[in-house]
């Protein structure tokens, strides 16, 4: 069955073309129930570190700040509940 575009509206044609181009990716995401929510959340937390610090002078210090805040380190001494 050939793909027929019946709408004369350009925005509808653009959406239909996007869906056609990415149909398998859309179906895989729905069937496998995958999401990029965790990646977006991590990216948001990294952006907040950057905003709160008001910038970094070099990439190494920025990377160290990310490791410090998001690395899951236990910085409490032994015997102290954190």
CSV table of C-alpha atoms in Angstrom, one decimal:
chain,number,residue,atom,x,y,z
A,1,UNK,CA,0.0,0.0,0.0
A,2,UNK,CA,1.7,3.3,-1.1
A,3,UNK,CA,2.0,6.1,1.4
A,4,UNK,CA,-0.7,8.7,0.5
A,5,UNK,CA,-0.7,12.2,2.0
A,6,UNK,CA,-4.3,13.5,1.9
A,7,UNK,CA,-3.9,16.6,4.1
A,8,UNK,CA,-3.2,19.9,2.4
A,9,UNK,CA,-1.9,21.4,5.6
A,10,UNK,CA,1.9,21.7,5.7
A,11,UNK,CA,2.3,21.2,9.5
A,12,UNK,CA,0.2,17.9,9.3
A,13,UNK,CA,2.4,16.8,6.4
A,14,UNK,CA,5.5,17.5,8.5
A,15,UNK,CA,4.3,15.5,11.5
A,16,UNK,CA,3.2,12.6,9.3
A,17,UNK,CA,6.6,12.6,7.7
A,18,UNK,CA,8.4,12.6,11.0
A,19,UNK,CA,6.3,9.7,12.3
A,20,UNK,CA,7.0,7.8,9.1
A,21,UNK,CA,10.7,8.4,9.3
A,22,UNK,CA,10.9,7.3,13.0
A,23,UNK,CA,8.1,4.7,13.1
A,24,UNK,CA,10.3,1.8,14.2
A,25,UNK,CA,12.0,3.8,16.9
A,26,UNK,CA,8.6,4.9,18.2
A,27,UNK,CA,7.2,1.4,18.2
A,28,UNK,CA,10.3,0.0,20.0
A,29,UNK,CA,10.0,2.7,22.7
A,30,UNK,CA,6.4,1.8,23.3
A,31,UNK,CA,6.8,-2.0,23.2
A,32,UNK,CA,10.0,-2.1,25.3
A,33,UNK,CA,8.7,0.7,27.7
A,34,UNK,CA,12.0,2.5,27.6
A,35,UNK,CA,12.5,6.1,28.6
A,36,UNK,CA,15.3,8.6,28.6
A,37,UNK,CA,13.9,10.1,31.9
A,38,UNK,CA,16.9,9.0,34.0
A,39,UNK,CA,19.4,10.6,31.5
A,40,UNK,CA,17.3,13.8,31.5
A,41,UNK,CA,17.2,13.9,35.3
A,42,UNK,CA,21.0,13.4,35.5
A,43,UNK,CA,21.5,16.2,33.0
A,44,UNK,CA,19.3,18.5,35.0
A,45,UNK,CA,21.3,17.8,38.2
A,46,UNK,CA,24.5,18.5,36.3
A,47,UNK,CA,23.1,21.8,35.0
A,48,UNK,CA,22.1,22.8,38.5
A,49,UNK,CA,25.6,22.2,39.8
A,50,UNK,CA,26.9,24.5,37.0
A,51,UNK,CA,24.3,27.2,37.8
A,52,UNK,CA,24.8,27.2,41.5
A,53,UNK,CA,28.6,27.4,41.1
A,54,UNK,CA,28.2,30.4,38.7
A,55,UNK,CA,30.5,28.7,36.2
A,56,UNK,CA,33.9,26.9,36.3
A,57,UNK,CA,37.2,28.1,34.9
A,58,UNK,CA,38.2,24.8,33.6
A,59,UNK,CA,36.7,21.4,32.7
A,60,UNK,CA,38.6,19.4,35.3
A,61,UNK,CA,37.1,21.4,38.2
A,62,UNK,CA,33.6,21.0,36.7
A,63,UNK,CA,34.1,17.3,36.4
A,64,UNK,CA,35.4,17.1,40.0
A,65,UNK,CA,32.3,19.0,41.2
A,66,UNK,CA,30.0,16.5,39.3
A,67,UNK,CA,31.8,13.6,40.9
A,68,UNK,CA,31.6,15.2,44.4
A,69,UNK,CA,27.9,15.9,44.2
A,70,UNK,CA,26.6,13.0,42.2
A,71,UNK,CA,29.2,10.3,42.8
A,72,UNK,CA,27.4,8.7,45.7
A,73,UNK,CA,30.3,9.0,48.1
A,74,UNK,CA,29.8,8.5,51.8
A,75,UNK,CA,31.7,11.4,53.3
A,76,UNK,CA,30.6,10.8,56.9
A,77,UNK,CA,33.2,9.3,59.4
A,78,UNK,CA,32.7,5.8,60.6
A,79,UNK,CA,30.0,5.5,63.2
A,80,UNK,CA,28.1,8.6,62.0
A,81,UNK,CA,24.7,8.0,60.4
A,82,UNK,CA,24.2,10.2,57.4
